[in-house]
Amino acid sequence: MDDYPLLNVFWTMLWFFLWIMWLFLLFKVITDIFRDESLHGWGKAGWLIFCILLPFLGVLVYVIARGKSMGQRDVKQARDSEAAFQDYIRKTAGTAPAGGGSATDELARLADLKDKGAITAEEFEKAKAKVLA
């Protein structure tokens, strides 16, 4: 270690860190090219070839030219993921608004209909078995 000073170690670590960051950006750009719905066929192929053949220039030009829409696609994907997750939670917890609500709400509504005389006891039992199944 005597022939490699501490400053050179820090300099090497800095360059390694920047190289890893650039690789992450390259993969982010390539995934964004495939995810973009406004680009079709030849547009995607052109950007991909540009980013593969001239990676530093291609990534830099892509971020400059399409960086804003790249961010908008990230935000849209995050919102869609959050909405899907919230929908999954509602369905799992049994509070989904679709289909009339939870099983408890449905049973309460059926009991109310039976008490009002809108359905018979036999119809109530059939509907109750259907809800609980």
PDB file of C-alpha atoms in Angstrom:
ATOM      1  CA  MET A   1       0.000   0.000   0.000  1.00  0.00           C
ATOM      2  CA  ASP A   2       3.007   2.280   0.224  1.00  0.00           C
ATOM      3  CA  ASP A   3       3.083   2.842  -3.521  1.00  0.00           C
ATOM      4  CA  TYR A   4      -0.623   3.854  -3.722  1.00  0.00           C
ATOM      5  CA  PRO A   5      -1.278   7.028  -1.696  1.00  0.00           C
ATOM      6  CA  LEU A   6      -4.535   7.647   0.174  1.00  0.00           C
ATOM      7  CA  LEU A   7      -5.552  10.457  -2.188  1.00  0.00           C
ATOM      8  CA  ASN A   8      -5.333   8.055  -5.131  1.00  0.00           C
ATOM      9  CA  VAL A   9      -7.600   5.622  -3.268  1.00  0.00           C
ATOM     10  CA  PHE A  10     -10.218   8.362  -2.840  1.00  0.00           C
ATOM     11  CA  TRP A  11      -9.813   9.399  -6.480  1.00  0.00           C
ATOM     12  CA  THR A  12     -10.310   5.780  -7.617  1.00  0.00           C
ATOM     13  CA  MET A  13     -13.381   5.408  -5.398  1.00  0.00           C
ATOM     14  CA  LEU A  14     -14.854   8.606  -6.841  1.00  0.00           C
ATOM     15  CA  TRP A  15     -14.404   7.420 -10.421  1.00  0.00           C
ATOM     16  CA  PHE A  16     -15.827   3.986  -9.536  1.00  0.00           C
ATOM     17  CA  PHE A  17     -18.860   5.642  -7.909  1.00  0.00           C
ATOM     18  CA  LEU A  18     -19.437   7.865 -10.958  1.00  0.00           C
ATOM     19  CA  TRP A  19     -19.124   4.849 -13.266  1.00  0.00           C
ATOM     20  CA  ILE A  20     -21.747   2.930 -11.247  1.00  0.00           C
ATOM     21  CA  MET A  21     -24.059   5.962 -11.300  1.00  0.00           C
ATOM     22  CA  TRP A  22     -23.664   6.230 -15.065  1.00  0.00           C
ATOM     23  CA  LEU A  23     -24.538   2.516 -15.448  1.00  0.00           C
ATOM     24  CA  PHE A  24     -27.698   3.064 -13.415  1.00  0.00           C
ATOM     25  CA  LEU A  25     -28.603   6.016 -15.638  1.00  0.00           C
ATOM     26  CA  LEU A  26     -27.918   3.962 -18.779  1.00  0.00           C
ATOM     27  CA  PHE A  27     -30.229   1.167 -17.597  1.00  0.00           C
ATOM     28  CA  LYS A  28     -32.852   3.735 -16.551  1.00  0.00           C
ATOM     29  CA  VAL A  29     -32.770   5.304 -20.016  1.00  0.00           C
ATOM     30  CA  ILE A  30     -32.994   1.932 -21.763  1.00  0.00           C
ATOM     31  CA  THR A  31     -35.979   0.847 -19.638  1.00  0.00           C
ATOM     32  CA  ASP A  32     -37.607   4.226 -20.265  1.00  0.00           C
ATOM     33  CA  ILE A  33     -37.183   3.760 -24.016  1.00  0.00           C
ATOM     34  CA  PHE A  34     -39.124   0.493 -23.854  1.00  0.00           C
ATOM     35  CA  ARG A  35     -41.719   1.873 -21.415  1.00  0.00           C
ATOM     36  CA  ASP A  36     -42.538   4.985 -23.459  1.00  0.00           C
ATOM     37  CA  GLU A  37     -45.882   4.537 -25.215  1.00  0.00           C
ATOM     38  CA  SER A  38     -45.472   7.641 -27.382  1.00  0.00           C
ATOM     39  CA  LEU A  39     -42.407   6.179 -29.134  1.00  0.00           C
ATOM     40  CA  HIS A  40     -43.121   3.518 -31.699  1.00  0.00           C
ATOM     41  CA  GLY A  41     -40.962   1.007 -33.567  1.00  0.00           C
ATOM     42  CA  TRP A  42     -38.286   2.995 -35.356  1.00  0.00           C
ATOM     43  CA  GLY A  43     -38.143   5.699 -32.709  1.00  0.00           C
ATOM     44  CA  LYS A  44     -37.397   3.143 -30.007  1.00  0.00           C
ATOM     45  CA  ALA A  45     -34.902   1.371 -32.245  1.00  0.00           C
ATOM     46  CA  GLY A  46     -33.148   4.641 -33.090  1.00  0.00           C
ATOM     47  CA  TRP A  47     -32.793   5.738 -29.469  1.00  0.00           C
ATOM     48  CA  LEU A  48     -31.667   2.267 -28.440  1.00  0.00           C
ATOM     49  CA  ILE A  49     -29.009   2.081 -31.176  1.00  0.00           C
ATOM     50  CA  PHE A  50     -27.847   5.604 -30.313  1.00  0.00           C
ATOM     51  CA  CYS A  51     -27.545   4.701 -26.603  1.00  0.00           C
ATOM     52  CA  ILE A  52     -25.728   1.442 -27.308  1.00  0.00           C
ATOM     53  CA  LEU A  53     -23.301   2.619 -30.011  1.00  0.00           C
ATOM     54  CA  LEU A  54     -22.481   5.987 -28.412  1.00  0.00           C
ATOM     55  CA  PRO A  55     -23.456   5.372 -24.787  1.00  0.00           C
ATOM     56  CA  PHE A  56     -22.221   8.578 -23.128  1.00  0.00           C
ATOM     57  CA  LEU A  57     -23.518  10.871 -25.850  1.00  0.00           C
ATOM     58  CA  GLY A  58     -26.712   8.856 -26.348  1.00  0.00           C
ATOM     59  CA  VAL A  59     -27.659   8.931 -22.672  1.00  0.00           C
ATOM     60  CA  LEU A  60     -26.808  12.622 -22.376  1.00  0.00           C
ATOM     61  CA  VAL A  61     -28.867  13.551 -25.457  1.00  0.00           C
ATOM     62  CA  TYR A  62     -31.781  11.347 -24.310  1.00  0.00           C
ATOM     63  CA  VAL A  63     -31.870  12.960 -20.869  1.00  0.00           C
ATOM     64  CA  ILE A  64     -31.723  16.437 -22.402  1.00  0.00           C
ATOM     65  CA  ALA A  65     -34.333  15.732 -25.093  1.00  0.00           C
ATOM     66  CA  ARG A  66     -36.748  13.494 -23.185  1.00  0.00           C
ATOM     67  CA  GLY A  67     -35.894  14.029 -19.512  1.00  0.00           C
ATOM     68  CA  LYS A  68     -39.112  15.850 -18.636  1.00  0.00           C
ATOM     69  CA  SER A  69     -41.357  13.176 -20.113  1.00  0.00           C
ATOM     70  CA  MET A  70     -39.133  10.549 -18.487  1.00  0.00           C
ATOM     71  CA  GLY A  71     -39.961  12.058 -15.104  1.00  0.00           C
ATOM     72  CA  GLN A  72     -43.660  12.245 -15.953  1.00  0.00           C
ATOM     73  CA  ARG A  73     -43.679   8.542 -16.841  1.00  0.00           C
ATOM     74  CA  ASP A  74     -42.017   7.758 -13.505  1.00  0.00           C
ATOM     75  CA  VAL A  75     -44.662   9.741 -11.633  1.00  0.00           C
ATOM     76  CA  LYS A  76     -47.476   8.073 -13.606  1.00  0.00           C
ATOM     77  CA  GLN A  77     -46.044   4.624 -12.884  1.00  0.00           C
ATOM     78  CA  ALA A  78     -45.759   5.441  -9.170  1.00  0.00           C
ATOM     79  CA  ARG A  79     -49.376   6.676  -9.076  1.00  0.00           C
ATOM     80  CA  ASP A  80     -50.611   3.600 -10.920  1.00  0.00           C
ATOM     81  CA  SER A  81     -48.700   1.319  -8.549  1.00  0.00           C
ATOM     82  CA  GLU A  82     -50.090   3.151  -5.520  1.00  0.00           C
ATOM     83  CA  ALA A  83     -53.640   2.962  -6.882  1.00  0.00           C
ATOM     84  CA  ALA A  84     -53.278  -0.764  -7.568  1.00  0.00           C
ATOM     85  CA  PHE A  85     -51.877  -1.310  -4.073  1.00  0.00           C
ATOM     86  CA  GLN A  86     -54.721   0.660  -2.451  1.00  0.00           C
ATOM     87  CA  ASP A  87     -57.266  -1.278  -4.512  1.00  0.00           C
ATOM     88  CA  TYR A  88     -55.664  -4.554  -3.407  1.00  0.00           C
ATOM     89  CA  ILE A  89     -55.849  -3.447   0.238  1.00  0.00           C
ATOM     90  CA  ARG A  90     -59.529  -2.499  -0.121  1.00  0.00           C
ATOM     91  CA  LYS A  91     -60.362  -5.838  -1.730  1.00  0.00           C
ATOM     92  CA  THR A  92     -58.381  -7.799   0.841  1.00  0.00           C
ATOM     93  CA  ALA A  93     -59.863  -5.908   3.790  1.00  0.00           C
ATOM     94  CA  GLY A  94     -63.350  -6.346   2.349  1.00  0.00           C
ATOM     95  CA  THR A  95     -64.124  -2.652   1.990  1.00  0.00           C
ATOM     96  CA  ALA A  96     -64.079  -2.459  -1.784  1.00  0.00           C
ATOM     97  CA  PRO A  97     -66.829  -0.192  -3.103  1.00  0.00           C
ATOM     98  CA  ALA A  98     -67.348  -2.402  -6.166  1.00  0.00           C
ATOM     99  CA  GLY A  99     -70.063  -5.005  -5.766  1.00  0.00           C
ATOM    100  CA  GLY A 100     -71.923  -3.278  -2.941  1.00  0.00           C
ATOM    101  CA  GLY A 101     -69.256  -3.190  -0.257  1.00  0.00           C
ATOM    102  CA  SER A 102     -68.025  -5.737   2.240  1.00  0.00           C
ATOM    103  CA  ALA A 103     -69.722  -8.997   3.207  1.00  0.00           C
ATOM    104  CA  THR A 104     -70.891  -7.434   6.470  1.00  0.00           C
ATOM    105  CA  ASP A 105     -72.549  -4.545   4.617  1.00  0.00           C
ATOM    106  CA  GLU A 106     -74.181  -6.968   2.205  1.00  0.00           C
ATOM    107  CA  LEU A 107     -75.549  -9.114   5.049  1.00  0.00           C
ATOM    108  CA  ALA A 108     -76.921  -6.015   6.792  1.00  0.00           C
ATOM    109  CA  ARG A 109     -78.625  -4.938   3.580  1.00  0.00           C
ATOM    110  CA  LEU A 110     -80.132  -8.424   3.106  1.00  0.00           C
ATOM    111  CA  ALA A 111     -81.402  -8.474   6.719  1.00  0.00           C
ATOM    112  CA  ASP A 112     -82.992  -5.075   6.174  1.00  0.00           C
ATOM    113  CA  LEU A 113     -84.713  -6.319   3.005  1.00  0.00           C
ATOM    114  CA  LYS A 114     -85.977  -9.384   4.872  1.00  0.00           C
ATOM    115  CA  ASP A 115     -87.309  -7.236   7.743  1.00  0.00           C
ATOM    116  CA  LYS A 116     -89.138  -4.985   5.293  1.00  0.00           C
ATOM    117  CA  GLY A 117     -90.669  -8.017   3.623  1.00  0.00           C
ATOM    118  CA  ALA A 118     -89.004  -7.425   0.263  1.00  0.00           C
ATOM    119  CA  ILE A 119     -87.521 -10.934   0.293  1.00  0.00           C
ATOM    120  CA  THR A 120     -88.628 -14.163   1.951  1.00  0.00           C
ATOM    121  CA  ALA A 121     -86.675 -16.047   4.627  1.00  0.00           C
ATOM    122  CA  GLU A 122     -85.767 -18.684   2.032  1.00  0.00           C
ATOM    123  CA  GLU A 123     -84.409 -16.039  -0.381  1.00  0.00           C
ATOM    124  CA  PHE A 124     -82.526 -14.466   2.521  1.00  0.00           C
ATOM    125  CA  GLU A 125     -80.836 -17.780   3.390  1.00  0.00           C
ATOM    126  CA  LYS A 126     -79.845 -18.374  -0.249  1.00  0.00           C
ATOM    127  CA  ALA A 127     -78.413 -14.860  -0.615  1.00  0.00           C
ATOM    128  CA  LYS A 128     -76.642 -15.161   2.753  1.00  0.00           C
ATOM    129  CA  ALA A 129     -75.006 -18.441   1.694  1.00  0.00           C
ATOM    130  CA  LYS A 130     -73.948 -16.797  -1.575  1.00  0.00           C
ATOM    131  CA  VAL A 131     -72.384 -13.801   0.253  1.00  0.00           C
ATOM    132  CA  LEU A 132     -70.555 -15.971   2.759  1.00  0.00           C
ATOM    133  CA  ALA A 133     -69.237 -18.380   0.102  1.00  0.00           C
TER     134      ALA A 133
END
